[in-house]
């Protein structure tokens, strides 16, 4: 289950964007995202289509990773982008990059579907650090390599905890029950694993 | 968990992962809403999660997905004005969505009159919409009361346990006497015999008879909750207790008390 986190070979050729668009294409900038979002606020369907083209593959892939069902994953993707269309003001630029926001919202919605529960938070609840400019400051492939390396360095137990919590959507008590580890240990592992990812981007 | 201190970083990580139970999540949400420091740390954690998500293997979109999406937004552009609709359940959003929906219902009525649509059909739709809106209003008010309870400085946080031998039944309650507001989240409860239910009691400090505060049944994992039961306001509680009663409820608690917890002295 933790193979995808630990085996860099499985992710070597991954691209943050659709392959047809990412090869040699300039990086998307936050300014681009903002101008497109402004268009969405004005109900410009072309602007929305551009956002969909830009991030659709990424959003769908995260939903598919969680749900493992293409139909359900597309439903989540459609719902996330439809939410952007209906309520673009839910994303506030100072919260960070649109890409990061979409990733987190998509993962949360996919887990809601997986657990067959009502949406457990509002998109308004998802906030990101203003400095977290996935779309601007760092080349995405480089970022992915850093993330991959950081995850690869985690202990197997940490990788399993992150896998179960992030992609399987299990609660900490469910993880503790499944792994046989104490609740406090599970909490600490998850926290330290996320910190390891964060430190990979700190100077 | 949050009375005066900040939320532990481990707990914030679990909150960001939606890995806390409902009651814990509500408490964290209420704290984060009022604490800039914890909000900043939560944002950092959400950023960490975005980085983890970035490592997801990329897959091509399903055939026709783009067209289906564009068709969907095209349909809404032609039929509706821009409205703010939340797919989540954050309390302020729920409060604000009711009014645009009412306006939409009114607009539907005017269109029906102007264009001579089948009035009886629209009437049924409006009735359904009105009913839905009424339910949303009730839910919104209810959620607002829950949030008020969780954020009230005077709210008492009570932990009810039977012992320390895991996995012991346990419950956590938040009680605000002045409003008669109460939320209880229980775990590891033993299964009940048919016809039986757990019943929560507020035990008044003035020696008056215990007040029934809701029946509840554990799920297969032994978890259960009582949210905002119908109890009188202004009852200063000495303790909260849980008993096993017939599933129709009881006017007085039947011993033994399976879970109990005293309210902190500093509370109401």
Short mmCIF file of C-alpha atoms in Angstrom, two decimals:
data_model
loop_
_atom_site.label_atom_id
_atom_site.label_comp_id
_atom_site.label_asym_id
_atom_site.label_seq_id
_atom_site.Cartn_x
_atom_site.Cartn_y
_atom_site.Cartn_z
CA UNK A 1 0.00 0.00 0.00
CA UNK A 2 2.85 2.34 0.64
CA UNK A 3 4.60 1.49 -2.58
CA UNK A 4 3.54 4.61 -4.37
CA UNK A 5 4.95 6.76 -1.66
CA UNK A 6 8.21 4.97 -1.39
CA UNK A 7 9.12 3.87 -4.87
CA UNK A 8 10.40 6.74 -6.98
CA UNK A 9 10.32 4.59 -10.09
CA UNK A 10 6.56 4.61 -10.00
CA UNK A 11 6.44 8.35 -10.21
CA UNK A 12 9.46 9.14 -12.34
CA UNK A 13 7.52 10.34 -15.32
CA UNK A 14 4.69 12.01 -13.53
CA UNK A 15 3.81 15.45 -14.60
CA UNK A 16 1.87 17.99 -12.67
CA UNK A 17 0.11 19.05 -15.86
CA UNK A 18 -1.35 17.13 -18.73
CA UNK A 19 1.55 15.83 -20.74
CA UNK A 20 0.35 17.50 -23.93
CA UNK A 21 0.48 20.86 -22.25
CA UNK A 22 3.44 20.58 -19.99
CA UNK A 23 6.18 19.69 -22.44
CA UNK A 24 8.15 22.85 -22.93
CA UNK A 25 5.25 24.99 -21.80
CA UNK A 26 5.93 27.91 -19.52
CA UNK A 27 4.90 27.51 -15.94
CA UNK A 28 1.53 28.84 -15.00
CA UNK A 29 1.75 31.89 -12.90
CA UNK A 30 -0.37 33.02 -10.05
CA UNK A 31 -1.22 36.07 -12.12
CA UNK A 32 -2.57 33.77 -14.82
CA UNK A 33 -4.72 32.00 -12.28
CA UNK A 34 -6.01 35.26 -10.91
CA UNK A 35 -6.93 36.63 -14.30
CA UNK A 36 -8.72 33.41 -15.12
CA UNK A 37 -10.54 33.47 -11.81
CA UNK A 38 -11.56 37.02 -12.48
CA UNK A 39 -13.00 35.80 -15.76
CA UNK A 40 -14.85 33.05 -13.94
CA UNK A 41 -16.33 35.63 -11.60
CA UNK A 42 -17.68 37.34 -14.70
CA UNK A 43 -19.07 34.00 -15.90
CA UNK A 44 -16.62 33.73 -18.76
CA UNK A 45 -16.89 30.11 -19.84
CA UNK A 46 -13.60 30.28 -21.73
CA UNK A 47 -11.78 31.30 -18.58
CA UNK A 48 -13.36 28.39 -16.74
CA UNK A 49 -12.42 26.05 -19.57
CA UNK A 50 -8.83 27.26 -19.30
CA UNK A 51 -8.77 26.55 -15.59
CA UNK A 52 -10.23 23.13 -16.24
CA UNK A 53 -7.58 22.40 -18.88
CA UNK A 54 -4.89 23.62 -16.56
CA UNK A 55 -5.81 21.66 -13.47
CA UNK A 56 -8.34 19.04 -14.56
CA UNK A 57 -5.79 16.24 -14.88
CA UNK A 58 -4.30 17.01 -11.51
CA UNK A 59 -7.66 17.16 -9.78
CA UNK A 60 -8.93 14.01 -11.45
CA UNK A 61 -5.75 12.12 -10.57
CA UNK A 62 -6.02 12.95 -6.89
CA UNK A 63 -9.69 11.93 -6.83
CA UNK A 64 -8.85 8.71 -8.67
CA UNK A 65 -6.01 7.97 -6.27
CA UNK A 66 -8.42 8.15 -3.35
CA UNK A 67 -11.49 6.55 -4.90
CA UNK A 68 -9.89 4.08 -7.32
CA UNK A 69 -12.99 4.38 -9.49
CA UNK A 70 -12.91 6.51 -12.66
CA UNK A 71 -16.62 7.31 -12.54
CA UNK A 72 -16.61 8.48 -8.96
CA UNK A 73 -13.35 10.33 -9.51
CA UNK A 74 -14.85 12.23 -12.42
CA UNK A 75 -17.90 13.07 -10.33
CA UNK A 76 -15.64 14.59 -7.67
CA UNK A 77 -13.62 16.46 -10.27
CA UNK A 78 -16.77 17.84 -11.88
CA UNK A 79 -18.12 18.89 -8.50
CA UNK A 80 -14.90 20.66 -7.48
CA UNK A 81 -14.70 22.62 -10.72
CA UNK A 82 -18.40 23.32 -10.66
CA UNK A 83 -17.92 24.77 -7.21
CA UNK A 84 -15.20 27.03 -8.62
CA UNK A 85 -17.60 28.05 -11.38
CA UNK A 86 -20.44 28.80 -9.01
CA UNK A 87 -18.42 30.25 -6.19
CA UNK A 88 -15.02 31.48 -7.41
CA UNK A 89 -14.81 33.88 -4.49
CA UNK A 90 -14.38 30.87 -2.20
CA UNK A 91 -10.77 30.86 -3.29
CA UNK A 92 -9.00 33.84 -1.83
CA UNK A 93 -5.58 34.55 -3.35
CA UNK A 94 -3.99 35.29 -0.03
CA UNK A 95 -4.72 31.71 0.96
CA UNK A 96 -2.05 30.46 -1.39
CA UNK A 97 -1.94 28.96 -4.84
CA UNK A 98 -5.05 27.83 -6.62
CA UNK A 99 -3.36 24.54 -7.48
CA UNK A 100 -2.69 23.70 -3.85
CA UNK A 101 -6.20 24.72 -2.87
CA UNK A 102 -7.72 22.52 -5.56
CA UNK A 103 -5.59 19.58 -4.47
CA UNK A 104 -6.68 19.79 -0.86
CA UNK A 105 -10.34 20.42 -1.63
CA UNK A 106 -10.36 17.52 -4.09
CA UNK A 107 -8.75 15.15 -1.66
CA UNK A 108 -11.26 16.11 1.03
CA UNK A 109 -14.23 15.69 -1.29
CA UNK A 110 -12.95 12.34 -2.52
CA UNK A 111 -12.55 11.11 1.03
CA UNK A 112 -16.10 12.27 1.80
CA UNK A 113 -17.32 10.15 -1.10
CA UNK A 114 -15.15 7.23 -0.03
CA UNK A 115 -16.56 7.38 3.47
CA UNK A 116 -20.07 7.97 2.15
CA UNK A 117 -20.51 11.01 4.30
CA UNK A 118 -21.74 14.51 3.77
CA UNK A 119 -19.08 17.07 2.93
CA UNK A 120 -17.25 17.41 6.19
CA UNK A 121 -16.02 20.89 5.63
CA UNK A 122 -16.65 23.86 3.46
CA UNK A 123 -14.24 24.90 0.76
CA UNK A 124 -14.03 28.10 2.78
CA UNK A 125 -12.35 26.08 5.51
CA UNK A 126 -9.39 25.19 3.34
CA UNK A 127 -6.71 27.78 3.84
CA UNK A 128 -3.13 27.66 2.70
CA UNK A 129 -0.08 29.69 3.53
CA UNK A 130 0.25 32.74 1.33
CA UNK A 131 3.84 31.83 0.53
CA UNK A 132 2.92 28.42 -0.80
CA UNK A 133 3.19 29.30 -4.46
CA UNK A 134 3.11 25.98 -6.20
CA UNK A 135 2.30 27.67 -9.49
CA UNK A 136 4.88 30.41 -9.37
CA UNK A 137 8.09 30.10 -7.47
CA UNK A 138 9.32 26.64 -8.11
CA UNK A 139 9.31 24.40 -11.09
CA UNK A 140 6.73 21.77 -10.39
CA UNK A 141 8.77 18.79 -11.41
CA UNK A 142 11.48 19.92 -9.01
CA UNK A 143 8.90 20.26 -6.28
CA UNK A 144 7.56 16.82 -6.98
CA UNK A 145 11.02 15.37 -6.82
CA UNK A 146 11.54 17.00 -3.45
CA UNK A 147 8.22 15.70 -2.17
CA UNK A 148 8.98 12.24 -3.49
CA UNK A 149 12.39 12.23 -1.88
CA UNK A 150 10.97 13.43 1.42
CA UNK A 151 8.29 10.75 1.39
CA UNK A 152 10.83 8.15 0.40
CA UNK A 153 12.92 9.01 3.44
CA UNK A 154 10.04 8.38 5.81
CA UNK A 155 10.00 5.22 7.83
CA UNK A 156 7.66 2.50 6.54
CA UNK A 157 5.40 3.15 9.50
CA UNK A 158 5.21 6.86 8.72
CA UNK A 159 4.50 6.14 5.08
CA UNK A 160 1.75 3.76 6.04
CA UNK A 161 0.20 6.28 8.43
CA UNK A 162 0.18 9.01 5.78
CA UNK A 163 -1.17 6.60 3.20
CA UNK A 164 -4.01 5.50 5.43
CA UNK A 165 -4.87 8.98 6.63
CA UNK A 166 -4.47 10.92 3.40
CA UNK A 167 -5.49 8.53 0.66
CA UNK A 168 -7.65 6.04 2.54
CA UNK A 169 -9.31 8.70 4.67
CA UNK A 170 -9.09 6.70 7.87
CA UNK A 171 -9.42 8.42 11.23
CA UNK A 172 -6.55 8.26 13.67
CA UNK A 173 -8.41 5.75 15.80
CA UNK A 174 -9.10 3.58 12.75
CA UNK A 175 -5.43 3.70 11.82
CA UNK A 176 -4.46 2.75 15.35
CA UNK A 177 -6.90 -0.16 15.24
CA UNK A 178 -5.62 -1.30 11.86
CA UNK A 179 -1.93 -1.05 12.65
CA UNK A 180 -2.13 -2.04 16.28
CA UNK A 181 -0.20 1.05 17.26
CA UNK A 182 -1.13 3.35 20.15
CA UNK A 183 -3.22 6.37 19.22
CA UNK A 184 -0.50 8.77 20.30
CA UNK A 185 2.04 7.03 18.13
CA UNK A 186 -0.22 7.35 15.11
CA UNK A 187 -0.71 11.05 15.75
CA UNK A 188 3.00 11.64 16.11
CA UNK A 189 3.84 9.69 12.97
CA UNK A 190 1.39 11.63 10.85
CA UNK A 191 2.58 14.94 12.19
CA UNK A 192 6.27 14.12 11.79
CA UNK A 193 5.70 12.81 8.27
CA UNK A 194 4.04 16.06 7.22
CA UNK A 195 6.81 18.04 8.87
CA UNK A 196 9.37 16.07 6.88
CA UNK A 197 7.63 17.09 3.67
CA UNK A 198 7.56 20.70 4.81
CA UNK A 199 11.24 20.71 5.74
CA UNK A 200 12.14 19.57 2.23
CA UNK A 201 11.18 23.06 1.06
CA UNK A 202 12.82 25.03 3.81
CA UNK A 203 16.23 26.55 3.14
CA UNK B 1 -8.78 20.21 24.28
CA UNK B 2 -8.81 23.91 23.56
CA UNK B 3 -9.95 25.72 26.66
CA UNK B 4 -7.13 28.20 26.99
CA UNK B 5 -4.21 26.59 25.18
CA UNK B 6 -3.60 26.27 21.47
CA UNK B 7 -4.55 23.19 19.54
CA UNK B 8 -1.66 20.68 19.55
CA UNK B 9 0.01 20.45 16.15
CA UNK B 10 -0.71 16.72 15.96
CA UNK B 11 -4.39 17.45 16.40
CA UNK B 12 -4.31 20.21 13.79
CA UNK B 13 -2.78 17.74 11.34
CA UNK B 14 -5.56 15.26 12.04
CA UNK B 15 -8.13 18.01 11.65
CA UNK B 16 -6.69 18.98 8.27
CA UNK B 17 -6.86 15.33 7.28
CA UNK B 18 -10.47 15.14 8.53
CA UNK B 19 -9.30 12.33 10.76
CA UNK B 20 -10.90 13.60 13.95
CA UNK B 21 -14.33 12.58 15.09
CA UNK B 22 -17.18 15.04 14.67
CA UNK B 23 -17.12 16.51 18.14
CA UNK B 24 -13.35 17.03 18.11
CA UNK B 25 -13.57 18.62 14.68
CA UNK B 26 -16.20 21.06 15.86
CA UNK B 27 -14.06 22.08 18.79
CA UNK B 28 -10.99 22.58 16.59
CA UNK B 29 -12.98 24.51 14.02
CA UNK B 30 -14.34 26.82 16.67
CA UNK B 31 -10.88 27.39 18.13
CA UNK B 32 -9.22 27.97 14.78
CA UNK B 33 -11.88 30.50 13.85
CA UNK B 34 -10.84 32.58 16.82
CA UNK B 35 -7.09 31.89 17.00
CA UNK B 36 -4.79 33.40 14.40
CA UNK B 37 -1.81 31.35 15.56
CA UNK B 38 -3.59 28.02 15.14
CA UNK B 39 -5.08 29.24 11.86
CA UNK B 40 -1.59 29.93 10.56
CA UNK B 41 -0.34 26.52 11.62
CA UNK B 42 -3.40 24.90 10.05
CA UNK B 43 -2.65 26.71 6.80
CA UNK B 44 0.90 25.38 6.87
CA UNK B 45 -0.43 21.90 7.44
CA UNK B 46 -2.88 22.22 4.54
CA UNK B 47 0.11 23.26 2.46
CA UNK B 48 1.91 20.09 3.53
CA UNK B 49 -1.10 18.06 2.44
CA UNK B 50 -1.11 19.78 -0.94
CA UNK B 51 2.51 18.73 -1.37
CA UNK B 52 1.63 15.13 -0.54
CA UNK B 53 -1.20 15.29 -3.07
CA UNK B 54 1.23 16.60 -5.67
CA UNK B 55 2.99 13.28 -5.59
CA UNK B 56 -0.07 11.56 -7.02
CA UNK B 57 0.48 9.73 -10.27
CA UNK B 58 -1.12 11.63 -13.12
CA UNK B 59 -3.86 10.03 -15.21
CA UNK B 60 -5.55 11.27 -18.38
CA UNK B 61 -9.06 12.57 -18.04
CA UNK B 62 -11.88 10.21 -18.98
CA UNK B 63 -13.12 10.54 -22.53
CA UNK B 64 -15.60 13.38 -22.81
CA UNK B 65 -15.05 14.71 -19.30
CA UNK B 66 -14.14 18.18 -20.54
CA UNK B 67 -17.20 18.36 -22.77
CA UNK B 68 -19.46 17.18 -19.96
CA UNK B 69 -18.14 19.86 -17.68
CA UNK B 70 -18.42 22.64 -20.22
CA UNK B 71 -21.92 21.51 -21.07
CA UNK B 72 -22.84 21.66 -17.41
CA UNK B 73 -21.57 25.16 -16.84
CA UNK B 74 -23.09 26.25 -20.13
CA UNK B 75 -26.47 25.04 -18.95
CA UNK B 76 -26.20 26.98 -15.71
CA UNK B 77 -25.13 30.14 -17.55
CA UNK B 78 -28.32 30.01 -19.60
CA UNK B 79 -30.72 29.23 -16.80
CA UNK B 80 -29.51 30.87 -13.61
CA UNK B 81 -27.98 34.04 -12.37
CA UNK B 82 -24.79 33.76 -10.36
CA UNK B 83 -25.60 32.47 -6.91
CA UNK B 84 -23.39 31.49 -4.02
CA UNK B 85 -23.94 27.86 -3.15
CA UNK B 86 -21.78 26.03 -0.66
CA UNK B 87 -21.15 22.32 -1.09
CA UNK B 88 -19.89 22.24 2.44
CA UNK B 89 -21.52 22.71 5.78
CA UNK B 90 -19.71 25.64 7.29
CA UNK B 91 -22.19 27.44 9.45
CA UNK B 92 -21.93 31.01 8.10
CA UNK B 93 -22.30 29.74 4.54
CA UNK B 94 -25.46 27.87 5.47
CA UNK B 95 -26.91 30.99 6.96
CA UNK B 96 -26.32 32.99 3.84
CA UNK B 97 -27.46 30.47 1.27
CA UNK B 98 -31.07 30.49 2.35
CA UNK B 99 -31.80 34.00 1.06
CA UNK B 100 -30.53 33.56 -2.53
CA UNK B 101 -32.54 30.36 -2.64
CA UNK B 102 -35.66 32.22 -1.57
CA UNK B 103 -35.00 34.77 -4.27
CA UNK B 104 -34.61 31.95 -6.75
CA UNK B 105 -37.95 30.53 -5.66
CA UNK B 106 -39.57 33.93 -6.11
CA UNK B 107 -38.01 34.29 -9.54
CA UNK B 108 -39.38 30.88 -10.48
CA UNK B 109 -42.86 32.04 -9.52
CA UNK B 110 -42.66 35.22 -11.62
CA UNK B 111 -41.42 33.28 -14.61
CA UNK B 112 -44.26 30.82 -14.23
CA UNK B 113 -46.84 33.60 -14.27
CA UNK B 114 -45.26 35.52 -17.10
CA UNK B 115 -44.80 32.62 -19.42
CA UNK B 116 -47.94 30.74 -18.54
CA UNK B 117 -46.27 27.56 -17.45
CA UNK B 118 -48.24 24.84 -15.84
CA UNK B 119 -48.93 26.47 -12.55
CA UNK B 120 -49.81 23.42 -10.63
CA UNK B 121 -46.51 21.76 -11.51
CA UNK B 122 -44.50 24.77 -10.46
CA UNK B 123 -46.56 25.07 -7.36
CA UNK B 124 -45.51 21.60 -6.36
CA UNK B 125 -41.89 22.50 -7.09
CA UNK B 126 -42.17 25.63 -5.02
CA UNK B 127 -43.72 23.71 -2.19
CA UNK B 128 -40.81 21.32 -2.32
CA UNK B 129 -38.36 24.22 -2.47
CA UNK B 130 -40.05 25.95 0.43
CA UNK B 131 -39.94 22.78 2.45
CA UNK B 132 -36.29 22.32 1.60
CA UNK B 133 -35.56 25.90 2.58
CA UNK B 134 -37.44 25.50 5.82
CA UNK B 135 -35.35 22.45 6.60
CA UNK B 136 -32.19 24.35 5.70
CA UNK B 137 -33.22 27.18 7.98
CA UNK B 138 -33.74 24.77 10.85
CA UNK B 139 -30.42 23.08 10.13
CA UNK B 140 -28.70 26.45 9.90
CA UNK B 141 -30.12 27.59 13.21
CA UNK B 142 -29.16 24.30 14.75
CA UNK B 143 -25.60 24.50 13.45
CA UNK B 144 -25.35 28.09 14.65
CA UNK B 145 -26.42 27.05 18.13
CA UNK B 146 -23.83 24.28 18.13
CA UNK B 147 -21.10 26.71 17.13
CA UNK B 148 -22.22 29.19 19.75
CA UNK B 149 -22.05 26.46 22.34
CA UNK B 150 -18.58 25.36 21.31
CA UNK B 151 -17.19 28.87 21.26
CA UNK B 152 -18.81 30.13 24.45
CA UNK B 153 -16.20 30.92 27.11
CA UNK B 154 -18.62 29.78 29.80
CA UNK B 155 -19.19 26.36 28.24
CA UNK B 156 -18.13 23.50 30.49
CA UNK B 157 -16.09 20.68 28.99
CA UNK B 158 -16.77 17.38 30.70
CA UNK B 159 -15.15 14.00 30.15
CA UNK B 160 -17.18 10.96 31.22
CA UNK B 161 -15.44 7.63 31.69
CA UNK B 162 -15.93 4.32 33.47
CA UNK B 163 -12.30 3.47 34.00
CA UNK B 164 -8.91 3.29 32.42
CA UNK B 165 -8.99 -0.21 31.00
CA UNK B 166 -9.03 0.09 27.24
CA UNK B 167 -11.15 -0.01 25.26
CA UNK B 168 -13.40 1.51 27.89
CA UNK B 169 -16.63 3.25 27.06
CA UNK B 170 -16.09 6.99 27.24
CA UNK B 171 -17.88 10.17 26.36
CA UNK B 172 -17.02 13.81 26.03
CA UNK B 173 -19.64 16.47 26.58
CA UNK B 174 -19.86 20.23 26.26
CA UNK B 175 -22.61 21.85 28.29
CA UNK B 176 -23.69 25.49 28.40
CA UNK B 177 -26.20 25.86 31.20
CA UNK B 178 -27.39 29.35 30.35
CA UNK B 179 -28.67 28.18 26.97
CA UNK B 180 -29.53 24.61 27.79
CA UNK B 181 -27.06 23.64 25.09
CA UNK B 182 -25.34 20.29 25.14
CA UNK B 183 -23.24 18.16 22.81
CA UNK B 184 -22.07 14.68 23.76
CA UNK B 185 -19.83 12.35 21.78
CA UNK B 186 -19.46 8.80 23.09
CA UNK B 187 -17.17 5.98 22.00
CA UNK B 188 -16.53 2.33 22.78
CA UNK B 189 -20.08 1.90 24.04
CA UNK B 190 -21.25 -1.64 24.63
CA UNK B 191 -24.01 -2.93 22.35
CA UNK B 192 -27.52 -2.70 23.76
CA UNK B 193 -30.12 -5.39 24.10
CA UNK B 194 -33.15 -5.02 21.84
CA UNK B 195 -35.60 -2.48 23.20
CA UNK B 196 -32.93 -0.65 25.17
CA UNK B 197 -31.26 2.73 24.68
CA UNK B 198 -28.64 4.84 26.35
CA UNK B 199 -30.09 7.94 27.98
CA UNK B 200 -28.17 11.06 28.91
CA UNK B 201 -29.02 12.94 32.09
CA UNK B 202 -28.25 16.39 33.38
CA UNK B 203 -27.96 16.19 37.15
CA UNK B 204 -28.82 19.60 38.64
CA UNK B 205 -26.56 21.10 41.27
CA UNK B 206 -29.53 22.14 43.40
CA UNK B 207 -30.51 18.57 44.11
CA UNK B 208 -33.50 18.56 41.79
CA UNK B 209 -34.41 15.44 39.88
CA UNK B 210 -32.12 14.49 36.97
CA UNK B 211 -33.27 15.90 33.65
CA UNK B 212 -33.42 13.52 30.66
CA UNK B 213 -31.22 14.89 27.88
CA UNK B 214 -31.68 12.50 25.03
CA UNK B 215 -31.71 8.86 24.00
CA UNK B 216 -28.95 7.49 21.84
CA UNK B 217 -27.83 4.23 20.33
CA UNK B 218 -24.23 3.26 19.48
CA UNK B 219 -23.26 2.29 15.97
CA UNK B 220 -21.38 -0.88 15.21
CA UNK B 221 -18.13 0.77 16.30
CA UNK B 222 -19.67 1.75 19.63
CA UNK B 223 -19.84 5.44 18.78
CA UNK B 224 -22.83 7.70 19.36
CA UNK B 225 -23.63 11.34 19.84
CA UNK B 226 -26.26 13.62 21.30
CA UNK B 227 -26.41 17.07 19.78
CA UNK B 228 -28.48 19.88 21.22
CA UNK B 229 -31.15 17.86 23.03
CA UNK B 230 -34.31 19.58 24.14
CA UNK B 231 -33.48 20.51 27.74
CA UNK B 232 -34.37 23.58 29.78
CA UNK B 233 -31.98 26.52 29.93
CA UNK B 234 -30.53 27.84 33.15
CA UNK B 235 -29.98 24.53 34.92
CA UNK B 236 -26.63 24.55 36.67
CA UNK B 237 -25.39 20.99 36.48
CA UNK B 238 -23.49 19.08 39.09
CA UNK B 239 -22.77 16.28 36.71
CA UNK B 240 -23.81 14.49 33.56
CA UNK B 241 -24.65 10.82 33.52
CA UNK B 242 -25.64 8.06 31.15
CA UNK B 243 -27.88 5.11 31.95
CA UNK B 244 -29.44 2.26 30.03
CA UNK B 245 -33.20 2.62 29.70
CA UNK B 246 -36.04 1.25 27.66
CA UNK B 247 -35.89 2.68 24.16
CA UNK B 248 -38.95 4.81 24.81
CA UNK B 249 -36.98 6.70 27.45
CA UNK B 250 -37.47 7.09 31.16
CA UNK B 251 -38.54 9.90 33.46
CA UNK B 252 -35.98 8.88 36.05
CA UNK B 253 -32.58 7.25 35.61
CA UNK B 254 -32.28 3.54 36.21
CA UNK B 255 -29.17 2.44 38.04
CA UNK B 256 -26.42 1.72 37.41
CA UNK B 257 -25.06 4.88 35.86
CA UNK B 258 -22.82 3.54 33.12
CA UNK B 259 -21.03 6.81 32.42
CA UNK B 260 -20.75 9.88 34.60
CA UNK B 261 -18.76 13.05 34.81
CA UNK B 262 -18.79 16.00 37.17
CA UNK B 263 -18.90 19.50 35.77
CA UNK B 264 -15.86 21.66 36.52
CA UNK B 265 -16.31 23.92 39.50
CA UNK B 266 -15.43 27.00 37.47
CA UNK B 267 -18.30 26.44 35.04
CA UNK B 268 -21.79 27.69 35.19
#
